[in-house]
């Protein structure tokens, strides 16, 4: 939590079984901050998962103090239930909630400026949609922009800058390209990735961070991300109203581990 020094709260997102689900919870550390106190856990949100893959994601707090959570499309392949384009489901979304209180049967509040709060057919929690399996997202500490790496399926891996209410196209598209196994869908207004690469260059994008440190001045302002399978690390920047072409920073044999 942003006020961890005062409230001792840590937020967890983990996979559970029987039934299969993803769990967002709040837990406290002991007084010495050496271990978690399991008795303090409070479940905030549980999301049923139809398949075993794409059950993880990133949980973080934004500069606005709200909690953001990336939720995969439920797994299997091809998004068989069309969760990516279903605003009635939390799967294949990034959600934004206020954990400072509760309302009704929810252990959280809905921010009044979330994009779909006035849409009776949409979940109020949704911030962005049409995302297959965001594997790591982060806020630029200077600009506040939310960057995400969205893992592709057949051909394309992508980097997105997440906008309020934005539809990033899955499964109508994979990256900026028509997805051949998609159901029919309206492609109007879909947001293009700011970078993408084919599977001959990598197989599983891992989103990174915009570097704002002091040790490497030449990298300040560079968004650094990688491919888990190929071990390649790229960097790219905001340039005016757009983004630079990615440049390889380093490449190693094998995966990132």
PDB file of N, CA and C in Angstrom, residues 142-238:
ATOM      1  N   UNK A 142       7.490   9.406 -13.561  1.00  0.00           N
ATOM      2  CA  UNK A 142       7.490  10.834 -13.874  1.00  0.00           C
ATOM      3  C   UNK A 142       6.208  11.276 -14.570  1.00  0.00           C
ATOM      4  N   UNK A 143       5.764  10.543 -15.577  1.00  0.00           N
ATOM      5  CA  UNK A 143       4.602  10.959 -16.356  1.00  0.00           C
ATOM      6  C   UNK A 143       3.296  10.356 -15.867  1.00  0.00           C
ATOM      7  N   UNK A 144       3.368   9.251 -15.111  1.00  0.00           N
ATOM      8  CA  UNK A 144       2.173   8.572 -14.656  1.00  0.00           C
ATOM      9  C   UNK A 144       1.545   7.653 -15.677  1.00  0.00           C
ATOM     10  N   UNK A 145       2.145   7.510 -16.862  1.00  0.00           N
ATOM     11  CA  UNK A 145       1.585   6.610 -17.871  1.00  0.00           C
ATOM     12  C   UNK A 145       1.756   5.161 -17.446  1.00  0.00           C
ATOM     13  N   UNK A 146       0.743   4.350 -17.795  1.00  0.00           N
ATOM     14  CA  UNK A 146       0.742   2.935 -17.462  1.00  0.00           C
ATOM     15  C   UNK A 146       1.166   2.135 -18.689  1.00  0.00           C
ATOM     16  N   UNK A 147       2.311   1.427 -18.570  1.00  0.00           N
ATOM     17  CA  UNK A 147       2.861   0.615 -19.645  1.00  0.00           C
ATOM     18  C   UNK A 147       2.607  -0.857 -19.336  1.00  0.00           C
ATOM     19  N   UNK A 148       2.338  -1.638 -20.389  1.00  0.00           N
ATOM     20  CA  UNK A 148       2.048  -3.056 -20.182  1.00  0.00           C
ATOM     21  C   UNK A 148       2.613  -3.897 -21.318  1.00  0.00           C
ATOM     22  N   UNK A 149       3.089  -5.084 -20.972  1.00  0.00           N
ATOM     23  CA  UNK A 149       3.454  -6.079 -21.969  1.00  0.00           C
ATOM     24  C   UNK A 149       2.336  -7.104 -22.047  1.00  0.00           C
ATOM     25  N   UNK A 150       1.745  -7.278 -23.238  1.00  0.00           N
ATOM     26  CA  UNK A 150       0.644  -8.222 -23.395  1.00  0.00           C
ATOM     27  C   UNK A 150       1.118  -9.410 -24.226  1.00  0.00           C
ATOM     28  N   UNK A 151       1.080 -10.588 -23.622  1.00  0.00           N
ATOM     29  CA  UNK A 151       1.606 -11.800 -24.249  1.00  0.00           C
ATOM     30  C   UNK A 151       0.690 -12.249 -25.382  1.00  0.00           C
ATOM     31  N   UNK A 152       1.286 -12.522 -26.546  1.00  0.00           N
ATOM     32  CA  UNK A 152       0.530 -12.967 -27.701  1.00  0.00           C
ATOM     33  C   UNK A 152       0.341 -14.471 -27.726  1.00  0.00           C
ATOM     34  N   UNK A 153      -0.325 -14.945 -28.784  1.00  0.00           N
ATOM     35  CA  UNK A 153      -0.592 -16.381 -28.901  1.00  0.00           C
ATOM     36  C   UNK A 153       0.147 -17.009 -30.081  1.00  0.00           C
ATOM     37  N   UNK A 154      -0.201 -16.613 -31.290  1.00  0.00           N
ATOM     38  CA  UNK A 154       0.330 -17.300 -32.462  1.00  0.00           C
ATOM     39  C   UNK A 154       1.535 -16.614 -33.083  1.00  0.00           C
ATOM     40  N   UNK A 155       1.487 -15.257 -33.164  1.00  0.00           N
ATOM     41  CA  UNK A 155       2.507 -14.567 -33.956  1.00  0.00           C
ATOM     42  C   UNK A 155       3.092 -13.320 -33.326  1.00  0.00           C
ATOM     43  N   UNK A 156       2.317 -12.588 -32.530  1.00  0.00           N
ATOM     44  CA  UNK A 156       2.732 -11.239 -32.153  1.00  0.00           C
ATOM     45  C   UNK A 156       2.727 -11.029 -30.643  1.00  0.00           C
ATOM     46  N   UNK A 157       3.812 -10.408 -30.148  1.00  0.00           N
ATOM     47  CA  UNK A 157       3.907  -9.918 -28.776  1.00  0.00           C
ATOM     48  C   UNK A 157       3.802  -8.391 -28.818  1.00  0.00           C
ATOM     49  N   UNK A 158       3.220  -7.785 -27.776  1.00  0.00           N
ATOM     50  CA  UNK A 158       2.986  -6.345 -27.883  1.00  0.00           C
ATOM     51  C   UNK A 158       3.256  -5.596 -26.577  1.00  0.00           C
ATOM     52  N   UNK A 159       3.591  -4.318 -26.761  1.00  0.00           N
ATOM     53  CA  UNK A 159       3.705  -3.354 -25.665  1.00  0.00           C
ATOM     54  C   UNK A 159       2.609  -2.321 -25.849  1.00  0.00           C
ATOM     55  N   UNK A 160       1.874  -2.053 -24.786  1.00  0.00           N
ATOM     56  CA  UNK A 160       0.765  -1.104 -24.833  1.00  0.00           C
ATOM     57  C   UNK A 160       0.962  -0.006 -23.796  1.00  0.00           C
ATOM     58  N   UNK A 161       0.507   1.178 -24.122  1.00  0.00           N
ATOM     59  CA  UNK A 161       0.327   2.237 -23.135  1.00  0.00           C
ATOM     60  C   UNK A 161      -1.173   2.292 -22.847  1.00  0.00           C
ATOM     61  N   UNK A 162      -1.535   2.028 -21.614  1.00  0.00           N
ATOM     62  CA  UNK A 162      -2.929   1.807 -21.243  1.00  0.00           C
ATOM     63  C   UNK A 162      -3.655   3.130 -21.032  1.00  0.00           C
ATOM     64  N   UNK A 163      -4.776   3.270 -21.729  1.00  0.00           N
ATOM     65  CA  UNK A 163      -5.603   4.463 -21.632  1.00  0.00           C
ATOM     66  C   UNK A 163      -6.938   4.136 -20.961  1.00  0.00           C
ATOM     67  N   UNK A 164      -7.497   5.118 -20.316  1.00  0.00           N
ATOM     68  CA  UNK A 164      -8.802   4.966 -19.670  1.00  0.00           C
ATOM     69  C   UNK A 164      -9.836   4.539 -20.701  1.00  0.00           C
ATOM     70  N   UNK A 165     -10.479   3.388 -20.462  1.00  0.00           N
ATOM     71  CA  UNK A 165     -11.523   2.910 -21.349  1.00  0.00           C
ATOM     72  C   UNK A 165     -11.038   2.316 -22.647  1.00  0.00           C
ATOM     73  N   UNK A 166      -9.722   2.141 -22.815  1.00  0.00           N
ATOM     74  CA  UNK A 166      -9.172   1.682 -24.076  1.00  0.00           C
ATOM     75  C   UNK A 166      -9.451   0.215 -24.356  1.00  0.00           C
ATOM     76  N   UNK A 167      -9.722  -0.091 -25.642  1.00  0.00           N
ATOM     77  CA  UNK A 167      -9.909  -1.468 -26.101  1.00  0.00           C
ATOM     78  C   UNK A 167      -8.699  -1.846 -26.942  1.00  0.00           C
ATOM     79  N   UNK A 168      -7.938  -2.851 -26.490  1.00  0.00           N
ATOM     80  CA  UNK A 168      -6.684  -3.220 -27.137  1.00  0.00           C
ATOM     81  C   UNK A 168      -6.828  -4.409 -28.094  1.00  0.00           C
ATOM     82  N   UNK A 169      -8.068  -4.831 -28.339  1.00  0.00           N
ATOM     83  CA  UNK A 169      -8.330  -5.623 -29.517  1.00  0.00           C
ATOM     84  C   UNK A 169      -8.443  -7.121 -29.420  1.00  0.00           C
ATOM     85  N   UNK A 170      -7.929  -7.744 -28.337  1.00  0.00           N
ATOM     86  CA  UNK A 170      -8.009  -9.198 -28.266  1.00  0.00           C
ATOM     87  C   UNK A 170      -9.464  -9.627 -28.067  1.00  0.00           C
ATOM     88  N   UNK A 171     -10.011 -10.619 -28.796  1.00  0.00           N
ATOM     89  CA  UNK A 171      -9.305 -11.442 -29.763  1.00  0.00           C
ATOM     90  C   UNK A 171      -9.654 -11.113 -31.208  1.00  0.00           C
ATOM     91  N   UNK A 172     -10.149  -9.903 -31.440  1.00  0.00           N
ATOM     92  CA  UNK A 172     -10.304  -9.445 -32.820  1.00  0.00           C
ATOM     93  C   UNK A 172      -8.935  -9.333 -33.473  1.00  0.00           C
ATOM     94  N   UNK A 173      -7.978  -8.861 -32.680  1.00  0.00           N
ATOM     95  CA  UNK A 173      -6.620  -8.680 -33.178  1.00  0.00           C
ATOM     96  C   UNK A 173      -5.608  -9.292 -32.218  1.00  0.00           C
ATOM     97  N   UNK A 174      -4.458  -9.606 -32.769  1.00  0.00           N
ATOM     98  CA  UNK A 174      -3.277  -9.975 -31.990  1.00  0.00           C
ATOM     99  C   UNK A 174      -2.213  -8.961 -32.367  1.00  0.00           C
ATOM    100  N   UNK A 175      -1.756  -8.161 -31.415  1.00  0.00           N
ATOM    101  CA  UNK A 175      -0.963  -7.004 -31.778  1.00  0.00           C
ATOM    102  C   UNK A 175      -1.833  -6.062 -32.595  1.00  0.00           C
ATOM    103  N   UNK A 176      -1.287  -5.540 -33.684  1.00  0.00           N
ATOM    104  CA  UNK A 176      -2.046  -4.651 -34.582  1.00  0.00           C
ATOM    105  C   UNK A 176      -2.613  -5.399 -35.775  1.00  0.00           C
ATOM    106  N   UNK A 177      -2.700  -6.738 -35.696  1.00  0.00           N
ATOM    107  CA  UNK A 177      -3.033  -7.573 -36.847  1.00  0.00           C
ATOM    108  C   UNK A 177      -4.288  -8.391 -36.576  1.00  0.00           C
ATOM    109  N   UNK A 178      -5.074  -8.611 -37.631  1.00  0.00           N
ATOM    110  CA  UNK A 178      -6.280  -9.421 -37.501  1.00  0.00           C
ATOM    111  C   UNK A 178      -5.915 -10.807 -36.985  1.00  0.00           C
ATOM    112  N   UNK A 179      -6.689 -11.276 -36.017  1.00  0.00           N
ATOM    113  CA  UNK A 179      -6.462 -12.610 -35.460  1.00  0.00           C
ATOM    114  C   UNK A 179      -7.319 -13.588 -36.237  1.00  0.00           C
ATOM    115  N   UNK A 180      -6.698 -14.584 -36.823  1.00  0.00           N
ATOM    116  CA  UNK A 180      -7.394 -15.420 -37.812  1.00  0.00           C
ATOM    117  C   UNK A 180      -8.487 -16.284 -37.210  1.00  0.00           C
ATOM    118  N   UNK A 181      -8.452 -16.544 -35.913  1.00  0.00           N
ATOM    119  CA  UNK A 181      -9.483 -17.382 -35.309  1.00  0.00           C
ATOM    120  C   UNK A 181     -10.501 -16.573 -34.513  1.00  0.00           C
ATOM    121  N   UNK A 182     -10.532 -15.276 -34.747  1.00  0.00           N
ATOM    122  CA  UNK A 182     -11.428 -14.423 -33.971  1.00  0.00           C
ATOM    123  C   UNK A 182     -12.875 -14.594 -34.409  1.00  0.00           C
ATOM    124  N   UNK A 183     -13.777 -14.397 -33.458  1.00  0.00           N
ATOM    125  CA  UNK A 183     -15.163 -14.206 -33.823  1.00  0.00           C
ATOM    126  C   UNK A 183     -15.290 -12.843 -34.507  1.00  0.00           C
ATOM    127  N   UNK A 184     -16.389 -12.647 -35.194  1.00  0.00           N
ATOM    128  CA  UNK A 184     -16.611 -11.333 -35.779  1.00  0.00           C
ATOM    129  C   UNK A 184     -16.741 -10.306 -34.656  1.00  0.00           C
ATOM    130  N   UNK A 185     -16.164  -9.147 -34.884  1.00  0.00           N
ATOM    131  CA  UNK A 185     -16.239  -8.103 -33.876  1.00  0.00           C
ATOM    132  C   UNK A 185     -15.984  -6.750 -34.503  1.00  0.00           C
ATOM    133  N   UNK A 186     -16.413  -5.717 -33.841  1.00  0.00           N
ATOM    134  CA  UNK A 186     -16.246  -4.358 -34.331  1.00  0.00           C
ATOM    135  C   UNK A 186     -14.831  -3.892 -34.028  1.00  0.00           C
ATOM    136  N   UNK A 187     -14.060  -3.627 -35.081  1.00  0.00           N
ATOM    137  CA  UNK A 187     -12.674  -3.195 -34.906  1.00  0.00           C
ATOM    138  C   UNK A 187     -12.544  -1.686 -34.786  1.00  0.00           C
ATOM    139  N   UNK A 188     -13.665  -0.985 -34.750  1.00  0.00           N
ATOM    140  CA  UNK A 188     -13.621   0.472 -34.646  1.00  0.00           C
ATOM    141  C   UNK A 188     -13.039   0.904 -33.303  1.00  0.00           C
ATOM    142  N   UNK A 189     -12.092   1.828 -33.346  1.00  0.00           N
ATOM    143  CA  UNK A 189     -11.563   2.422 -32.123  1.00  0.00           C
ATOM    144  C   UNK A 189     -10.574   1.592 -31.352  1.00  0.00           C
ATOM    145  N   UNK A 190     -10.125   0.462 -31.907  1.00  0.00           N
ATOM    146  CA  UNK A 190      -9.133  -0.344 -31.213  1.00  0.00           C
ATOM    147  C   UNK A 190      -7.810   0.407 -31.142  1.00  0.00           C
ATOM    148  N   UNK A 191      -7.117   0.265 -30.007  1.00  0.00           N
ATOM    149  CA  UNK A 191      -5.865   0.989 -29.781  1.00  0.00           C
ATOM    150  C   UNK A 191      -4.693   0.109 -30.196  1.00  0.00           C
ATOM    151  N   UNK A 192      -3.840   0.646 -31.048  1.00  0.00           N
ATOM    152  CA  UNK A 192      -2.658  -0.090 -31.502  1.00  0.00           C
ATOM    153  C   UNK A 192      -1.610  -0.176 -30.390  1.00  0.00           C
ATOM    154  N   UNK A 193      -0.825  -1.253 -30.382  1.00  0.00           N
ATOM    155  CA  UNK A 193       0.330  -1.287 -29.481  1.00  0.00           C
ATOM    156  C   UNK A 193       1.342  -0.225 -29.882  1.00  0.00           C
ATOM    157  N   UNK A 194       2.155   0.190 -28.927  1.00  0.00           N
ATOM    158  CA  UNK A 194       3.219   1.149 -29.244  1.00  0.00           C
ATOM    159  C   UNK A 194       4.468   0.437 -29.749  1.00  0.00           C
ATOM    160  N   UNK A 195       4.518  -0.888 -29.566  1.00  0.00           N
ATOM    161  CA  UNK A 195       5.595  -1.718 -30.119  1.00  0.00           C
ATOM    162  C   UNK A 195       5.083  -3.144 -30.202  1.00  0.00           C
ATOM    163  N   UNK A 196       5.616  -3.895 -31.145  1.00  0.00           N
ATOM    164  CA  UNK A 196       5.268  -5.300 -31.271  1.00  0.00           C
ATOM    165  C   UNK A 196       6.433  -6.034 -31.932  1.00  0.00           C
ATOM    166  N   UNK A 197       6.466  -7.348 -31.761  1.00  0.00           N
ATOM    167  CA  UNK A 197       7.469  -8.148 -32.454  1.00  0.00           C
ATOM    168  C   UNK A 197       6.906  -9.527 -32.740  1.00  0.00           C
ATOM    169  N   UNK A 198       7.428 -10.127 -33.829  1.00  0.00           N
ATOM    170  CA  UNK A 198       6.946 -11.431 -34.268  1.00  0.00           C
ATOM    171  C   UNK A 198       7.606 -12.544 -33.454  1.00  0.00           C
ATOM    172  N   UNK A 199       7.069 -13.736 -33.589  1.00  0.00           N
ATOM    173  CA  UNK A 199       7.585 -14.864 -32.819  1.00  0.00           C
ATOM    174  C   UNK A 199       8.927 -15.387 -33.310  1.00  0.00           C
ATOM    175  N   UNK A 200       9.441 -14.866 -34.389  1.00  0.00           N
ATOM    176  CA  UNK A 200      10.820 -15.199 -34.739  1.00  0.00           C
ATOM    177  C   UNK A 200      11.814 -14.405 -33.886  1.00  0.00           C
ATOM    178  N   UNK A 201      11.319 -13.358 -33.184  1.00  0.00           N
ATOM    179  CA  UNK A 201      12.165 -12.533 -32.320  1.00  0.00           C
ATOM    180  C   UNK A 201      11.961 -12.842 -30.837  1.00  0.00           C
ATOM    181  N   UNK A 202      10.894 -13.537 -30.499  1.00  0.00           N
ATOM    182  CA  UNK A 202      10.601 -13.857 -29.112  1.00  0.00           C
ATOM    183  C   UNK A 202       9.242 -14.513 -29.015  1.00  0.00           C
ATOM    184  N   UNK A 203       8.966 -15.119 -27.867  1.00  0.00           N
ATOM    185  CA  UNK A 203       7.736 -15.901 -27.712  1.00  0.00           C
ATOM    186  C   UNK A 203       6.863 -15.468 -26.550  1.00  0.00           C
ATOM    187  N   UNK A 204       7.397 -14.650 -25.638  1.00  0.00           N
ATOM    188  CA  UNK A 204       6.618 -14.306 -24.445  1.00  0.00           C
ATOM    189  C   UNK A 204       7.146 -13.006 -23.860  1.00  0.00           C
ATOM    190  N   UNK A 205       6.451 -11.918 -24.161  1.00  0.00           N
ATOM    191  CA  UNK A 205       6.916 -10.612 -23.702  1.00  0.00           C
ATOM    192  C   UNK A 205       6.797 -10.497 -22.181  1.00  0.00           C
ATOM    193  N   UNK A 206       7.756  -9.820 -21.585  1.00  0.00           N
ATOM    194  CA  UNK A 206       7.720  -9.479 -20.169  1.00  0.00           C
ATOM    195  C   UNK A 206       7.820  -7.964 -20.061  1.00  0.00           C
ATOM    196  N   UNK A 207       6.734  -7.322 -19.630  1.00  0.00           N
ATOM    197  CA  UNK A 207       6.735  -5.876 -19.500  1.00  0.00           C
ATOM    198  C   UNK A 207       7.724  -5.404 -18.450  1.00  0.00           C
ATOM    199  N   UNK A 208       8.225  -4.195 -18.622  1.00  0.00           N
ATOM    200  CA  UNK A 208       9.252  -3.678 -17.720  1.00  0.00           C
ATOM    201  C   UNK A 208       8.882  -2.347 -17.099  1.00  0.00           C
ATOM    202  N   UNK A 209       9.854  -1.427 -17.117  1.00  0.00           N
ATOM    203  CA  UNK A 209       9.708  -0.132 -16.446  1.00  0.00           C
ATOM    204  C   UNK A 209      10.347   0.970 -17.281  1.00  0.00           C
ATOM    205  N   UNK A 210       9.841   2.180 -17.093  1.00  0.00           N
ATOM    206  CA  UNK A 210      10.532   3.356 -17.608  1.00  0.00           C
ATOM    207  C   UNK A 210      11.624   3.716 -16.618  1.00  0.00           C
ATOM    208  N   UNK A 211      12.852   3.734 -17.100  1.00  0.00           N
ATOM    209  CA  UNK A 211      13.992   3.969 -16.210  1.00  0.00           C
ATOM    210  C   UNK A 211      14.036   5.432 -15.779  1.00  0.00           C
ATOM    211  N   UNK A 212      14.034   5.655 -14.477  1.00  0.00           N
ATOM    212  CA  UNK A 212      14.137   7.003 -13.913  1.00  0.00           C
ATOM    213  C   UNK A 212      15.241   7.060 -12.858  1.00  0.00           C
ATOM    214  N   UNK A 213      16.238   6.216 -13.007  1.00  0.00           N
ATOM    215  CA  UNK A 213      17.334   6.186 -12.061  1.00  0.00           C
ATOM    216  C   UNK A 213      18.424   7.187 -12.408  1.00  0.00           C
ATOM    217  N   UNK A 214      19.548   7.091 -11.698  1.00  0.00           N
ATOM    218  CA  UNK A 214      20.662   8.025 -11.902  1.00  0.00           C
ATOM    219  C   UNK A 214      21.945   7.321 -12.328  1.00  0.00           C
ATOM    220  N   UNK A 215      21.994   5.981 -12.215  1.00  0.00           N
ATOM    221  CA  UNK A 215      23.240   5.271 -12.504  1.00  0.00           C
ATOM    222  C   UNK A 215      23.560   5.222 -13.994  1.00  0.00           C
ATOM    223  N   UNK A 216      22.532   5.209 -14.840  1.00  0.00           N
ATOM    224  CA  UNK A 216      22.726   5.114 -16.287  1.00  0.00           C
ATOM    225  C   UNK A 216      21.997   6.278 -16.962  1.00  0.00           C
ATOM    226  N   UNK A 217      22.612   7.463 -17.010  1.00  0.00           N
ATOM    227  CA  UNK A 217      21.939   8.659 -17.532  1.00  0.00           C
ATOM    228  C   UNK A 217      21.407   8.488 -18.953  1.00  0.00           C
ATOM    229  N   UNK A 218      22.083   7.708 -19.770  1.00  0.00           N
ATOM    230  CA  UNK A 218      21.645   7.558 -21.163  1.00  0.00           C
ATOM    231  C   UNK A 218      20.332   6.797 -21.279  1.00  0.00           C
ATOM    232  N   UNK A 219      19.932   6.092 -20.219  1.00  0.00           N
ATOM    233  CA  UNK A 219      18.703   5.320 -20.260  1.00  0.00           C
ATOM    234  C   UNK A 219      17.513   6.039 -19.627  1.00  0.00           C
ATOM    235  N   UNK A 220      17.728   7.212 -19.063  1.00  0.00           N
ATOM    236  CA  UNK A 220      16.627   7.917 -18.403  1.00  0.00           C
ATOM    237  C   UNK A 220      15.508   8.175 -19.411  1.00  0.00           C
ATOM    238  N   UNK A 221      14.292   7.799 -19.038  1.00  0.00           N
ATOM    239  CA  UNK A 221      13.145   7.966 -19.910  1.00  0.00           C
ATOM    240  C   UNK A 221      12.912   6.810 -20.861  1.00  0.00           C
ATOM    241  N   UNK A 222      13.745   5.779 -20.791  1.00  0.00           N
ATOM    242  CA  UNK A 222      13.613   4.626 -21.667  1.00  0.00           C
ATOM    243  C   UNK A 222      12.746   3.557 -21.016  1.00  0.00           C
ATOM    244  N   UNK A 223      11.753   3.081 -21.758  1.00  0.00           N
ATOM    245  CA  UNK A 223      10.974   1.936 -21.294  1.00  0.00           C
ATOM    246  C   UNK A 223      11.748   0.681 -21.659  1.00  0.00           C
ATOM    247  N   UNK A 224      12.093  -0.100 -20.659  1.00  0.00           N
ATOM    248  CA  UNK A 224      12.922  -1.297 -20.836  1.00  0.00           C
ATOM    249  C   UNK A 224      12.051  -2.526 -20.608  1.00  0.00           C
ATOM    250  N   UNK A 225      12.032  -3.418 -21.597  1.00  0.00           N
ATOM    251  CA  UNK A 225      11.222  -4.633 -21.513  1.00  0.00           C
ATOM    252  C   UNK A 225      11.991  -5.776 -22.160  1.00  0.00           C
ATOM    253  N   UNK A 226      11.458  -6.988 -22.067  1.00  0.00           N
ATOM    254  CA  UNK A 226      12.240  -8.146 -22.498  1.00  0.00           C
ATOM    255  C   UNK A 226      11.326  -9.248 -23.023  1.00  0.00           C
ATOM    256  N   UNK A 227      11.957 -10.276 -23.587  1.00  0.00           N
ATOM    257  CA  UNK A 227      11.247 -11.498 -23.947  1.00  0.00           C
ATOM    258  C   UNK A 227      11.735 -12.620 -23.044  1.00  0.00           C
ATOM    259  N   UNK A 228      10.803 -13.261 -22.374  1.00  0.00           N
ATOM    260  CA  UNK A 228      11.134 -14.298 -21.405  1.00  0.00           C
ATOM    261  C   UNK A 228      11.859 -15.471 -22.051  1.00  0.00           C
ATOM    262  N   UNK A 229      11.421 -15.885 -23.233  1.00  0.00           N
ATOM    263  CA  UNK A 229      11.952 -17.097 -23.857  1.00  0.00           C
ATOM    264  C   UNK A 229      13.287 -16.878 -24.550  1.00  0.00           C
ATOM    265  N   UNK A 230      13.446 -15.723 -25.206  1.00  0.00           N
ATOM    266  CA  UNK A 230      14.654 -15.482 -26.001  1.00  0.00           C
ATOM    267  C   UNK A 230      15.739 -14.733 -25.230  1.00  0.00           C
ATOM    268  N   UNK A 231      15.374 -14.090 -24.120  1.00  0.00           N
ATOM    269  CA  UNK A 231      16.370 -13.370 -23.335  1.00  0.00           C
ATOM    270  C   UNK A 231      16.778 -12.031 -23.897  1.00  0.00           C
ATOM    271  N   UNK A 232      16.035 -11.517 -24.866  1.00  0.00           N
ATOM    272  CA  UNK A 232      16.351 -10.212 -25.460  1.00  0.00           C
ATOM    273  C   UNK A 232      15.739  -9.101 -24.618  1.00  0.00           C
ATOM    274  N   UNK A 233      16.485  -7.996 -24.466  1.00  0.00           N
ATOM    275  CA  UNK A 233      16.009  -6.819 -23.742  1.00  0.00           C
ATOM    276  C   UNK A 233      16.028  -5.631 -24.700  1.00  0.00           C
ATOM    277  N   UNK A 234      14.900  -4.946 -24.815  1.00  0.00           N
ATOM    278  CA  UNK A 234      14.778  -3.774 -25.681  1.00  0.00           C
ATOM    279  C   UNK A 234      14.552  -2.523 -24.844  1.00  0.00           C
ATOM    280  N   UNK A 235      14.751  -1.372 -25.503  1.00  0.00           N
ATOM    281  CA  UNK A 235      14.403  -0.095 -24.922  1.00  0.00           C
ATOM    282  C   UNK A 235      13.746   0.790 -25.963  1.00  0.00           C
ATOM    283  N   UNK A 236      12.787   1.612 -25.527  1.00  0.00           N
ATOM    284  CA  UNK A 236      12.120   2.568 -26.418  1.00  0.00           C
ATOM    285  C   UNK A 236      11.703   3.781 -25.602  1.00  0.00           C
ATOM    286  N   UNK A 237      11.429   4.882 -26.286  1.00  0.00           N
ATOM    287  CA  UNK A 237      11.119   6.127 -25.597  1.00  0.00           C
ATOM    288  C   UNK A 237       9.887   6.786 -26.186  1.00  0.00           C
ATOM    289  N   UNK A 238       9.301   7.679 -25.401  1.00  0.00           N
ATOM    290  CA  UNK A 238       8.340   8.624 -25.953  1.00  0.00           C
ATOM    291  C   UNK A 238       9.113   9.664 -26.750  1.00  0.00           C
TER     292      UNK A 238
END
